[in-house]
PDB file of C-alpha atoms in Angstrom:
ATOM      1  CA  UNK A   1     -23.818  -4.245   6.087  1.00 43.00           C
ATOM      2  CA  UNK A   2     -22.537  -3.048   2.745  1.00 41.00           C
ATOM      3  CA  UNK A   3     -19.439  -4.840   1.511  1.00 42.00           C
ATOM      4  CA  UNK A   4     -16.770  -2.603  -0.002  1.00 43.00           C
ATOM      5  CA  UNK A   5     -15.651  -3.217  -3.555  1.00 42.00           C
ATOM      6  CA  UNK A   6     -12.100  -4.518  -3.416  1.00 44.00           C
ATOM      7  CA  UNK A   7     -10.301  -3.923  -6.730  1.00 47.00           C
ATOM      8  CA  UNK A   8      -6.692  -4.674  -5.866  1.00 50.00           C
ATOM      9  CA  UNK A   9      -5.634  -5.965  -9.286  1.00 51.00           C
ATOM     10  CA  UNK A  10      -7.423  -3.377 -11.419  1.00 55.00           C
ATOM     11  CA  UNK A  11      -6.359  -0.444  -9.271  1.00 57.00           C
ATOM     12  CA  UNK A  12      -2.758  -1.674  -9.223  1.00 58.00           C
ATOM     13  CA  UNK A  13      -2.755  -1.916 -13.013  1.00 51.00           C
ATOM     14  CA  UNK A  14      -4.286   1.542 -13.284  1.00 56.00           C
ATOM     15  CA  UNK A  15      -1.644   2.989 -10.960  1.00 61.00           C
ATOM     16  CA  UNK A  16       1.071   1.391 -13.052  1.00 55.00           C
ATOM     17  CA  UNK A  17      -0.372   2.787 -16.291  1.00 51.00           C
ATOM     18  CA  UNK A  18      -0.700   6.262 -14.830  1.00 55.00           C
ATOM     19  CA  UNK A  19       2.850   6.071 -13.507  1.00 50.00           C
ATOM     20  CA  UNK A  20       4.125   5.155 -16.965  1.00 47.00           C
ATOM     21  CA  UNK A  21       2.061   7.923 -18.564  1.00 49.00           C
ATOM     22  CA  UNK A  22       3.451  10.442 -16.101  1.00 47.00           C
ATOM     23  CA  UNK A  23       7.026   9.424 -16.848  1.00 43.00           C
ATOM     24  CA  UNK A  24       6.450   9.686 -20.563  1.00 41.00           C
ATOM     25  CA  UNK A  25       4.603  12.985 -20.302  1.00 43.00           C
ATOM     26  CA  UNK A  26       7.086  14.624 -18.183  1.00 42.00           C
ATOM     27  CA  UNK A  27     -14.705  23.191   9.017  1.00 50.00           C
ATOM     28  CA  UNK A  28     -12.026  24.710  11.240  1.00 51.00           C
ATOM     29  CA  UNK A  29      -8.990  26.583   9.961  1.00 46.00           C
ATOM     30  CA  UNK A  30      -6.636  24.380   7.985  1.00 46.00           C
ATOM     31  CA  UNK A  31      -3.507  23.241   9.736  1.00 52.00           C
ATOM     32  CA  UNK A  32      -0.444  23.681   7.559  1.00 43.00           C
ATOM     33  CA  UNK A  33       2.751  21.827   8.271  1.00 44.00           C
ATOM     34  CA  UNK A  34       5.852  23.233   6.634  1.00 42.00           C
ATOM     35  CA  UNK A  35       7.528  20.893   4.187  1.00 51.00           C
ATOM     36  CA  UNK A  36       9.948  18.514   5.862  1.00 55.00           C
ATOM     37  CA  UNK A  37       8.843  19.293   9.421  1.00 75.00           C
ATOM     38  CA  UNK A  38       8.528  16.162  11.544  1.00 87.00           C
ATOM     39  CA  UNK A  39       5.366  15.547  13.595  1.00 93.00           C
ATOM     40  CA  UNK A  40       6.031  12.898  16.239  1.00 95.00           C
ATOM     41  CA  UNK A  41       3.299  10.441  17.132  1.00 96.00           C
ATOM     42  CA  UNK A  42       2.228  10.585  20.783  1.00 97.00           C
ATOM     43  CA  UNK A  43       2.292   7.094  22.282  1.00 97.00           C
ATOM     44  CA  UNK A  44       1.113   5.742  25.623  1.00 96.00           C
ATOM     45  CA  UNK A  45       4.023   5.291  28.045  1.00 95.00           C
ATOM     46  CA  UNK A  46       2.041   2.785  30.129  1.00 95.00           C
ATOM     47  CA  UNK A  47      -0.883   0.505  29.401  1.00 96.00           C
ATOM     48  CA  UNK A  48      -4.157   2.434  29.357  1.00 95.00           C
ATOM     49  CA  UNK A  49      -6.882   0.973  31.628  1.00 95.00           C
ATOM     50  CA  UNK A  50      -9.535  -0.940  29.707  1.00 94.00           C
ATOM     51  CA  UNK A  51     -12.262   1.349  31.074  1.00 93.00           C
ATOM     52  CA  UNK A  52     -10.620   4.308  29.277  1.00 95.00           C
ATOM     53  CA  UNK A  53     -10.475   2.608  25.870  1.00 97.00           C
ATOM     54  CA  UNK A  54     -12.892   3.485  23.104  1.00 98.00           C
ATOM     55  CA  UNK A  55     -13.297   1.387  19.973  1.00 98.00           C
ATOM     56  CA  UNK A  56     -12.761   3.382  16.792  1.00 98.00           C
ATOM     57  CA  UNK A  57     -14.359   2.943  13.396  1.00 98.00           C
ATOM     58  CA  UNK A  58     -12.629   4.700  10.504  1.00 98.00           C
ATOM     59  CA  UNK A  59     -15.083   5.046   7.650  1.00 97.00           C
ATOM     60  CA  UNK A  60     -13.737   4.910   4.105  1.00 95.00           C
ATOM     61  CA  UNK A  61     -12.704   8.428   3.149  1.00 97.00           C
ATOM     62  CA  UNK A  62     -14.643  10.332   0.509  1.00 97.00           C
ATOM     63  CA  UNK A  63     -12.487  10.663  -2.627  1.00 97.00           C
ATOM     64  CA  UNK A  64     -13.330  14.341  -3.137  1.00 96.00           C
ATOM     65  CA  UNK A  65     -13.871  14.142  -6.897  1.00 96.00           C
ATOM     66  CA  UNK A  66     -15.700  17.067  -8.490  1.00 94.00           C
ATOM     67  CA  UNK A  67     -18.716  16.230 -10.649  1.00 92.00           C
ATOM     68  CA  UNK A  68     -17.220  18.001 -13.648  1.00 94.00           C
ATOM     69  CA  UNK A  69     -13.756  16.554 -13.086  1.00 94.00           C
ATOM     70  CA  UNK A  70     -11.647  16.108 -16.230  1.00 94.00           C
ATOM     71  CA  UNK A  71      -8.713  13.871 -15.223  1.00 92.00           C
ATOM     72  CA  UNK A  72      -6.404  14.954 -18.027  1.00 89.00           C
ATOM     73  CA  UNK A  73      -6.745  18.591 -16.932  1.00 88.00           C
ATOM     74  CA  UNK A  74      -7.112  18.253 -13.156  1.00 88.00           C
ATOM     75  CA  UNK A  75      -4.770  15.297 -12.661  1.00 87.00           C
ATOM     76  CA  UNK A  76      -7.434  13.734 -10.410  1.00 93.00           C
ATOM     77  CA  UNK A  77      -8.013  10.167 -11.611  1.00 93.00           C
ATOM     78  CA  UNK A  78     -11.108   8.520 -10.059  1.00 95.00           C
ATOM     79  CA  UNK A  79      -9.488   5.076  -9.805  1.00 95.00           C
ATOM     80  CA  UNK A  80      -6.566   6.486  -7.842  1.00 94.00           C
ATOM     81  CA  UNK A  81      -8.731   8.647  -5.588  1.00 96.00           C
ATOM     82  CA  UNK A  82     -10.980   5.719  -4.707  1.00 96.00           C
ATOM     83  CA  UNK A  83      -7.879   3.650  -3.957  1.00 96.00           C
ATOM     84  CA  UNK A  84      -6.523   6.475  -1.779  1.00 97.00           C
ATOM     85  CA  UNK A  85      -9.844   6.686   0.088  1.00 97.00           C
ATOM     86  CA  UNK A  86      -9.327   3.134   1.334  1.00 97.00           C
ATOM     87  CA  UNK A  87      -5.552   3.418   1.643  1.00 97.00           C
ATOM     88  CA  UNK A  88      -5.745   6.530   3.851  1.00 98.00           C
ATOM     89  CA  UNK A  89      -8.398   4.987   6.096  1.00 98.00           C
ATOM     90  CA  UNK A  90      -6.381   1.824   6.657  1.00 98.00           C
ATOM     91  CA  UNK A  91      -3.125   3.682   7.257  1.00 97.00           C
ATOM     92  CA  UNK A  92      -4.840   5.918   9.821  1.00 98.00           C
ATOM     93  CA  UNK A  93      -6.105   2.747  11.508  1.00 98.00           C
ATOM     94  CA  UNK A  94      -2.530   1.464  11.774  1.00 97.00           C
ATOM     95  CA  UNK A  95      -1.358   4.808  13.150  1.00 97.00           C
ATOM     96  CA  UNK A  96      -4.050   4.931  15.842  1.00 98.00           C
ATOM     97  CA  UNK A  97      -3.294   1.361  16.864  1.00 97.00           C
ATOM     98  CA  UNK A  98       0.362   2.252  17.409  1.00 97.00           C
ATOM     99  CA  UNK A  99      -0.542   4.932  19.954  1.00 98.00           C
ATOM    100  CA  UNK A 100      -1.914   2.496  22.525  1.00 97.00           C
ATOM    101  CA  UNK A 101      -4.728   4.875  23.502  1.00 98.00           C
ATOM    102  CA  UNK A 102      -7.612   3.075  21.810  1.00 98.00           C
ATOM    103  CA  UNK A 103      -9.453  -0.205  21.910  1.00 97.00           C
ATOM    104  CA  UNK A 104     -10.204  -2.021  18.670  1.00 98.00           C
ATOM    105  CA  UNK A 105      -9.577   0.168  15.615  1.00 98.00           C
ATOM    106  CA  UNK A 106     -11.340  -0.955  12.447  1.00 98.00           C
ATOM    107  CA  UNK A 107     -11.981   0.362   8.955  1.00 98.00           C
ATOM    108  CA  UNK A 108     -15.718   0.477   8.220  1.00 96.00           C
ATOM    109  CA  UNK A 109     -17.521   0.656   4.873  1.00 91.00           C
ATOM    110  CA  UNK A 110     -20.234   2.888   6.387  1.00 90.00           C
ATOM    111  CA  UNK A 111     -21.785   4.161   9.632  1.00 90.00           C
ATOM    112  CA  UNK A 112     -24.105   1.141   9.753  1.00 90.00           C
ATOM    113  CA  UNK A 113     -21.654  -0.586  12.096  1.00 93.00           C
ATOM    114  CA  UNK A 114     -22.045   0.523  15.725  1.00 96.00           C
ATOM    115  CA  UNK A 115     -18.866   1.562  17.503  1.00 97.00           C
ATOM    116  CA  UNK A 116     -17.784   4.073  20.148  1.00 98.00           C
ATOM    117  CA  UNK A 117     -16.007   6.660  17.986  1.00 98.00           C
ATOM    118  CA  UNK A 118     -16.294   7.312  14.265  1.00 98.00           C
ATOM    119  CA  UNK A 119     -13.644   9.006  12.155  1.00 98.00           C
ATOM    120  CA  UNK A 120     -14.238   9.937   8.559  1.00 97.00           C
ATOM    121  CA  UNK A 121     -12.616  12.239   6.071  1.00 96.00           C
ATOM    122  CA  UNK A 122     -12.565  13.684   2.593  1.00 98.00           C
ATOM    123  CA  UNK A 123      -9.562  14.019   0.300  1.00 98.00           C
ATOM    124  CA  UNK A 124      -9.298  17.673  -0.719  1.00 97.00           C
ATOM    125  CA  UNK A 125      -5.960  17.311  -2.457  1.00 96.00           C
ATOM    126  CA  UNK A 126      -3.448  14.535  -3.056  1.00 95.00           C
ATOM    127  CA  UNK A 127      -0.967  14.713  -5.902  1.00 92.00           C
ATOM    128  CA  UNK A 128       2.251  13.351  -4.437  1.00 92.00           C
ATOM    129  CA  UNK A 129       3.516  16.826  -3.560  1.00 92.00           C
ATOM    130  CA  UNK A 130       0.651  18.259  -1.505  1.00 93.00           C
ATOM    131  CA  UNK A 131      -2.055  16.558   0.504  1.00 95.00           C
ATOM    132  CA  UNK A 132      -5.046  18.075   2.265  1.00 97.00           C
ATOM    133  CA  UNK A 133      -7.646  16.140   4.222  1.00 98.00           C
ATOM    134  CA  UNK A 134     -10.796  17.210   6.014  1.00 98.00           C
ATOM    135  CA  UNK A 135     -11.318  14.952   9.012  1.00 98.00           C
ATOM    136  CA  UNK A 136     -14.452  14.669  11.138  1.00 98.00           C
ATOM    137  CA  UNK A 137     -14.779  12.670  14.365  1.00 98.00           C
ATOM    138  CA  UNK A 138     -17.937  12.030  16.388  1.00 98.00           C
ATOM    139  CA  UNK A 139     -18.900   9.484  19.017  1.00 98.00           C
ATOM    140  CA  UNK A 140     -21.855   7.115  19.389  1.00 98.00           C
ATOM    141  CA  UNK A 141     -23.834   9.722  21.335  1.00 97.00           C
ATOM    142  CA  UNK A 142     -23.750  12.031  18.307  1.00 97.00           C
ATOM    143  CA  UNK A 143     -21.302  14.464  19.903  1.00 97.00           C
ATOM    144  CA  UNK A 144     -18.866  15.906  17.373  1.00 97.00           C
ATOM    145  CA  UNK A 145     -15.261  15.814  18.510  1.00 98.00           C
ATOM    146  CA  UNK A 146     -13.679  17.737  15.675  1.00 98.00           C
ATOM    147  CA  UNK A 147     -13.995  18.929  12.089  1.00 98.00           C
ATOM    148  CA  UNK A 148     -10.550  20.005  10.953  1.00 98.00           C
ATOM    149  CA  UNK A 149      -8.426  20.257   7.844  1.00 98.00           C
ATOM    150  CA  UNK A 150      -4.871  19.019   7.649  1.00 97.00           C
ATOM    151  CA  UNK A 151      -2.432  19.989   4.946  1.00 95.00           C
ATOM    152  CA  UNK A 152       1.223  19.320   4.271  1.00 92.00           C
ATOM    153  CA  UNK A 153       3.717  19.312   1.399  1.00 92.00           C
ATOM    154  CA  UNK A 154       6.266  16.676   0.521  1.00 90.00           C
ATOM    155  CA  UNK A 155       9.950  17.303  -0.136  1.00 88.00           C
ATOM    156  CA  UNK A 156      12.348  15.052  -2.037  1.00 86.00           C
ATOM    157  CA  UNK A 157      13.575  13.476   1.217  1.00 88.00           C
ATOM    158  CA  UNK A 158      10.075  12.112   1.893  1.00 87.00           C
ATOM    159  CA  UNK A 159      10.544   9.755  -1.067  1.00 89.00           C
ATOM    160  CA  UNK A 160      14.229   9.034  -0.570  1.00 84.00           C
ATOM    161  CA  UNK A 161      15.302   5.388  -0.551  1.00 81.00           C
ATOM    162  CA  UNK A 162      17.213   6.089   2.672  1.00 79.00           C
ATOM    163  CA  UNK A 163      14.126   7.313   4.565  1.00 80.00           C
ATOM    164  CA  UNK A 164      12.434   5.327   7.320  1.00 80.00           C
ATOM    165  CA  UNK A 165      10.216   3.131   5.183  1.00 77.00           C
ATOM    166  CA  UNK A 166       8.013   2.277   8.134  1.00 76.00           C
ATOM    167  CA  UNK A 167       6.507   5.737   7.724  1.00 83.00           C
ATOM    168  CA  UNK A 168       4.342   6.829   4.827  1.00 91.00           C
ATOM    169  CA  UNK A 169       5.414  10.041   3.018  1.00 93.00           C
ATOM    170  CA  UNK A 170       2.167  11.566   4.342  1.00 94.00           C
ATOM    171  CA  UNK A 171       2.875  10.322   7.879  1.00 94.00           C
ATOM    172  CA  UNK A 172       2.907  13.824   9.400  1.00 94.00           C
ATOM    173  CA  UNK A 173      -0.805  14.207   8.717  1.00 96.00           C
ATOM    174  CA  UNK A 174      -1.689  10.812  10.177  1.00 97.00           C
ATOM    175  CA  UNK A 175       0.360  11.592  13.283  1.00 97.00           C
ATOM    176  CA  UNK A 176      -1.281  14.962  13.769  1.00 97.00           C
ATOM    177  CA  UNK A 177      -4.776  13.490  13.421  1.00 98.00           C
ATOM    178  CA  UNK A 178      -3.913  10.806  15.974  1.00 98.00           C
ATOM    179  CA  UNK A 179      -2.396  13.365  18.355  1.00 98.00           C
ATOM    180  CA  UNK A 180      -5.467  15.600  18.121  1.00 98.00           C
ATOM    181  CA  UNK A 181      -7.817  12.696  18.817  1.00 98.00           C
ATOM    182  CA  UNK A 182      -5.731  11.738  21.841  1.00 98.00           C
ATOM    183  CA  UNK A 183      -5.948  15.291  23.218  1.00 98.00           C
ATOM    184  CA  UNK A 184      -9.723  15.267  22.799  1.00 98.00           C
ATOM    185  CA  UNK A 185      -9.931  11.888  24.526  1.00 98.00           C
ATOM    186  CA  UNK A 186      -7.965  13.272  27.466  1.00 97.00           C
ATOM    187  CA  UNK A 187     -10.661  15.909  27.977  1.00 97.00           C
ATOM    188  CA  UNK A 188     -13.244  13.201  28.791  1.00 97.00           C
ATOM    189  CA  UNK A 189     -13.806  11.883  32.268  1.00 96.00           C
ATOM    190  CA  UNK A 190     -14.018   8.153  32.962  1.00 95.00           C
ATOM    191  CA  UNK A 191     -17.783   8.564  33.351  1.00 96.00           C
ATOM    192  CA  UNK A 192     -18.105  10.203  29.933  1.00 97.00           C
ATOM    193  CA  UNK A 193     -16.058   7.440  28.301  1.00 98.00           C
ATOM    194  CA  UNK A 194     -18.272   4.840  29.949  1.00 97.00           C
ATOM    195  CA  UNK A 195     -21.399   6.653  28.791  1.00 97.00           C
ATOM    196  CA  UNK A 196     -20.217   6.647  25.162  1.00 98.00           C
ATOM    197  CA  UNK A 197     -19.527   2.930  25.310  1.00 98.00           C
ATOM    198  CA  UNK A 198     -22.939   2.259  26.845  1.00 97.00           C
ATOM    199  CA  UNK A 199     -24.755   4.336  24.212  1.00 98.00           C
ATOM    200  CA  UNK A 200     -22.990   2.422  21.434  1.00 98.00           C
ATOM    201  CA  UNK A 201     -24.022  -0.882  22.977  1.00 97.00           C
ATOM    202  CA  UNK A 202     -27.634   0.171  23.541  1.00 97.00           C
ATOM    203  CA  UNK A 203     -27.976   1.537  20.009  1.00 97.00           C
ATOM    204  CA  UNK A 204     -26.767  -1.797  18.652  1.00 97.00           C
ATOM    205  CA  UNK A 205     -29.263  -3.659  20.806  1.00 96.00           C
ATOM    206  CA  UNK A 206     -32.090  -1.377  19.759  1.00 96.00           C
ATOM    207  CA  UNK A 207     -31.219  -2.056  16.125  1.00 96.00           C
ATOM    208  CA  UNK A 208     -31.256  -5.829  16.659  1.00 95.00           C
ATOM    209  CA  UNK A 209     -34.206  -6.026  19.073  1.00 95.00           C
ATOM    210  CA  UNK A 210     -36.220  -2.796  18.722  1.00 94.00           C
ATOM    211  CA  UNK A 211     -39.294  -4.107  20.523  1.00 93.00           C
ATOM    212  CA  UNK A 212     -37.247  -4.722  23.645  1.00 94.00           C
ATOM    213  CA  UNK A 213     -34.771  -1.840  23.624  1.00 94.00           C
ATOM    214  CA  UNK A 214     -36.577   0.927  21.735  1.00 92.00           C
ATOM    215  CA  UNK A 215     -36.893   3.166  24.812  1.00 93.00           C
ATOM    216  CA  UNK A 216     -33.464   2.696  26.376  1.00 96.00           C
ATOM    217  CA  UNK A 217     -31.837   5.406  24.253  1.00 96.00           C
ATOM    218  CA  UNK A 218     -33.605   8.489  22.919  1.00 95.00           C
ATOM    219  CA  UNK A 219     -32.509  10.858  20.172  1.00 93.00           C
ATOM    220  CA  UNK A 220     -32.807  14.538  21.047  1.00 93.00           C
ATOM    221  CA  UNK A 221     -33.783  17.377  18.712  1.00 89.00           C
ATOM    222  CA  UNK A 222     -30.076  18.194  18.390  1.00 90.00           C
ATOM    223  CA  UNK A 223     -29.342  14.725  17.046  1.00 91.00           C
ATOM    224  CA  UNK A 224     -27.703  13.525  20.255  1.00 95.00           C
ATOM    225  CA  UNK A 225     -28.413  10.160  21.894  1.00 97.00           C
ATOM    226  CA  UNK A 226     -29.182  10.038  25.608  1.00 96.00           C
ATOM    227  CA  UNK A 227     -29.530   7.049  27.909  1.00 97.00           C
ATOM    228  CA  UNK A 228     -33.027   6.798  29.402  1.00 96.00           C
ATOM    229  CA  UNK A 229     -32.620   3.531  31.275  1.00 95.00           C
ATOM    230  CA  UNK A 230     -30.306   0.539  31.524  1.00 95.00           C
ATOM    231  CA  UNK A 231     -30.993  -3.199  31.251  1.00 94.00           C
ATOM    232  CA  UNK A 232     -30.240  -5.448  34.197  1.00 92.00           C
ATOM    233  CA  UNK A 233     -26.838  -7.108  34.036  1.00 89.00           C
ATOM    234  CA  UNK A 234     -28.430 -10.524  34.633  1.00 91.00           C
ATOM    235  CA  UNK A 235     -30.868 -10.059  31.750  1.00 91.00           C
ATOM    236  CA  UNK A 236     -30.499 -13.144  29.486  1.00 93.00           C
ATOM    237  CA  UNK A 237     -31.432 -11.055  26.435  1.00 94.00           C
ATOM    238  CA  UNK A 238     -28.552  -8.702  27.230  1.00 94.00           C
ATOM    239  CA  UNK A 239     -26.097 -11.604  27.325  1.00 94.00           C
ATOM    240  CA  UNK A 240     -27.340 -13.006  24.014  1.00 96.00           C
ATOM    241  CA  UNK A 241     -27.156  -9.668  22.252  1.00 96.00           C
ATOM    242  CA  UNK A 242     -23.637  -9.091  23.530  1.00 96.00           C
ATOM    243  CA  UNK A 243     -22.681 -12.396  21.956  1.00 97.00           C
ATOM    244  CA  UNK A 244     -24.323 -11.295  18.710  1.00 96.00           C
ATOM    245  CA  UNK A 245     -22.304  -8.071  18.828  1.00 97.00           C
ATOM    246  CA  UNK A 246     -19.100 -10.035  19.326  1.00 96.00           C
ATOM    247  CA  UNK A 247     -19.879 -12.082  16.223  1.00 96.00           C
ATOM    248  CA  UNK A 248     -20.673  -8.887  14.335  1.00 95.00           C
ATOM    249  CA  UNK A 249     -17.272  -7.493  15.328  1.00 96.00           C
ATOM    250  CA  UNK A 250     -15.630 -10.703  14.129  1.00 96.00           C
ATOM    251  CA  UNK A 251     -17.266 -10.190  10.746  1.00 95.00           C
ATOM    252  CA  UNK A 252     -15.904  -6.623  10.610  1.00 96.00           C
ATOM    253  CA  UNK A 253     -12.466  -7.962  11.578  1.00 97.00           C
ATOM    254  CA  UNK A 254     -12.665 -10.370   8.644  1.00 97.00           C
ATOM    255  CA  UNK A 255     -13.643  -7.458   6.420  1.00 96.00           C
ATOM    256  CA  UNK A 256     -10.543  -5.630   7.618  1.00 97.00           C
ATOM    257  CA  UNK A 257      -8.394  -8.458   6.312  1.00 97.00           C
ATOM    258  CA  UNK A 258      -9.657  -7.522   2.843  1.00 97.00           C
ATOM    259  CA  UNK A 259      -8.801  -3.882   3.478  1.00 97.00           C
ATOM    260  CA  UNK A 260      -5.330  -5.008   4.586  1.00 98.00           C
ATOM    261  CA  UNK A 261      -4.830  -7.060   1.414  1.00 97.00           C
ATOM    262  CA  UNK A 262      -5.858  -4.056  -0.662  1.00 97.00           C
ATOM    263  CA  UNK A 263      -3.610  -1.702   1.326  1.00 97.00           C
ATOM    264  CA  UNK A 264      -0.476  -3.830   1.010  1.00 96.00           C
ATOM    265  CA  UNK A 265      -1.318  -4.813  -2.555  1.00 96.00           C
ATOM    266  CA  UNK A 266      -1.203  -1.246  -3.909  1.00 96.00           C
ATOM    267  CA  UNK A 267       1.517   0.106  -1.568  1.00 94.00           C
ATOM    268  CA  UNK A 268       4.472  -0.204  -3.989  1.00 93.00           C
ATOM    269  CA  UNK A 269       2.827   1.106  -7.192  1.00 95.00           C
ATOM    270  CA  UNK A 270       1.070   3.847  -5.221  1.00 95.00           C
ATOM    271  CA  UNK A 271       4.335   5.000  -3.664  1.00 92.00           C
ATOM    272  CA  UNK A 272       5.974   5.053  -7.098  1.00 92.00           C
ATOM    273  CA  UNK A 273       3.095   7.057  -8.545  1.00 93.00           C
ATOM    274  CA  UNK A 274       3.262   9.670  -5.790  1.00 93.00           C
ATOM    275  CA  UNK A 275       7.018  10.027  -6.120  1.00 92.00           C
ATOM    276  CA  UNK A 276       6.908  10.423  -9.893  1.00 90.00           C
ATOM    277  CA  UNK A 277       3.884  12.739  -9.777  1.00 87.00           C
ATOM    278  CA  UNK A 278       5.741  15.039  -7.381  1.00 89.00           C
ATOM    279  CA  UNK A 279       8.855  15.066  -9.561  1.00 88.00           C
ATOM    280  CA  UNK A 280       6.806  15.945 -12.627  1.00 86.00           C
ATOM    281  CA  UNK A 281       5.031  18.724 -10.749  1.00 79.00           C
ATOM    282  CA  UNK A 282       8.353  20.228  -9.656  1.00 78.00           C
ATOM    283  CA  UNK A 283       9.836  19.880 -13.163  1.00 77.00           C
ATOM    284  CA  UNK A 284       6.781  21.513 -14.714  1.00 67.00           C
ATOM    285  CA  UNK A 285       7.083  24.552 -12.456  1.00 71.00           C
ATOM    286  CA  UNK A 286      10.791  24.855 -13.214  1.00 71.00           C
ATOM    287  CA  UNK A 287      10.213  24.707 -16.974  1.00 73.00           C
ATOM    288  CA  UNK A 288       7.376  27.218 -16.702  1.00 72.00           C
ATOM    289  CA  UNK A 289       9.508  29.562 -14.608  1.00 73.00           C
ATOM    290  CA  UNK A 290      12.413  29.247 -17.051  1.00 73.00           C
ATOM    291  CA  UNK A 291      10.153  30.017 -20.035  1.00 73.00           C
ATOM    292  CA  UNK A 292       8.782  33.060 -18.252  1.00 73.00           C
ATOM    293  CA  UNK A 293      12.270  34.360 -17.473  1.00 73.00           C
ATOM    294  CA  UNK A 294      13.331  33.870 -21.094  1.00 75.00           C
ATOM    295  CA  UNK A 295      10.273  35.790 -22.232  1.00 76.00           C
ATOM    296  CA  UNK A 296      11.018  38.646 -19.862  1.00 77.00           C
ATOM    297  CA  UNK A 297      14.697  38.768 -20.871  1.00 81.00           C
ATOM    298  CA  UNK A 298      13.837  38.565 -24.566  1.00 64.00           C
TER     299      UNK A 298
END
């Protein structure tokens, strides 16, 4: 498993420098939320049965940096985008956990970790005022759940000191992603949920012990995984591999502690950068509009 590069100190310093510089310088159809509109997070009213729970792996988001990117012109700084890629993934994890509709929700460095449902995304835009994400979700059987774009704009109130600080300024997007995933989950029968969980388990076992489990799951021409046969529940190999998978999950849980440290470590400077970047963007447009009016009047 690839370990992510955790750069809490360097990224925090970079955010602080960019904040200071800013102050001195002055798929499917996209879903657009109007600025200031509240999207409520759908939460489970009662405890969801364990048989209906799917484990979720949120892969680090792609930063969406163009190859010919020039930060001073585009305003897209690689260090910040890479920090956002991890920040967004971890915040989405927290949002999904609050719904009560999922099993274990973890941030993953790649698809090499076997889980029931994968969620990944790419940052299309994020400048403190506007954010656009492309989010893709697919399960262990290879079935794609969604490929959608989410976009929203921030208003001054989103950065107000009197706002509910438990919510991120971009919280509307996280809530909408979580709500959409919940709706897609509701479309599955209990049998389909169980099949996804079984495929994830069998694919893990095939990876660990291919000579034993290489013919239990087959990949179709469409890239889907189908169950061909099942191991006996009293199979000692099955019990041992389940224990191995539990230890593997514990390792991923430990990895998530590093993601958490990174997330909370950059939260304050990142919030300050977004707030200031938005203010500068608004001020720039106002100055540009004023100059244009003066030119027209003159």
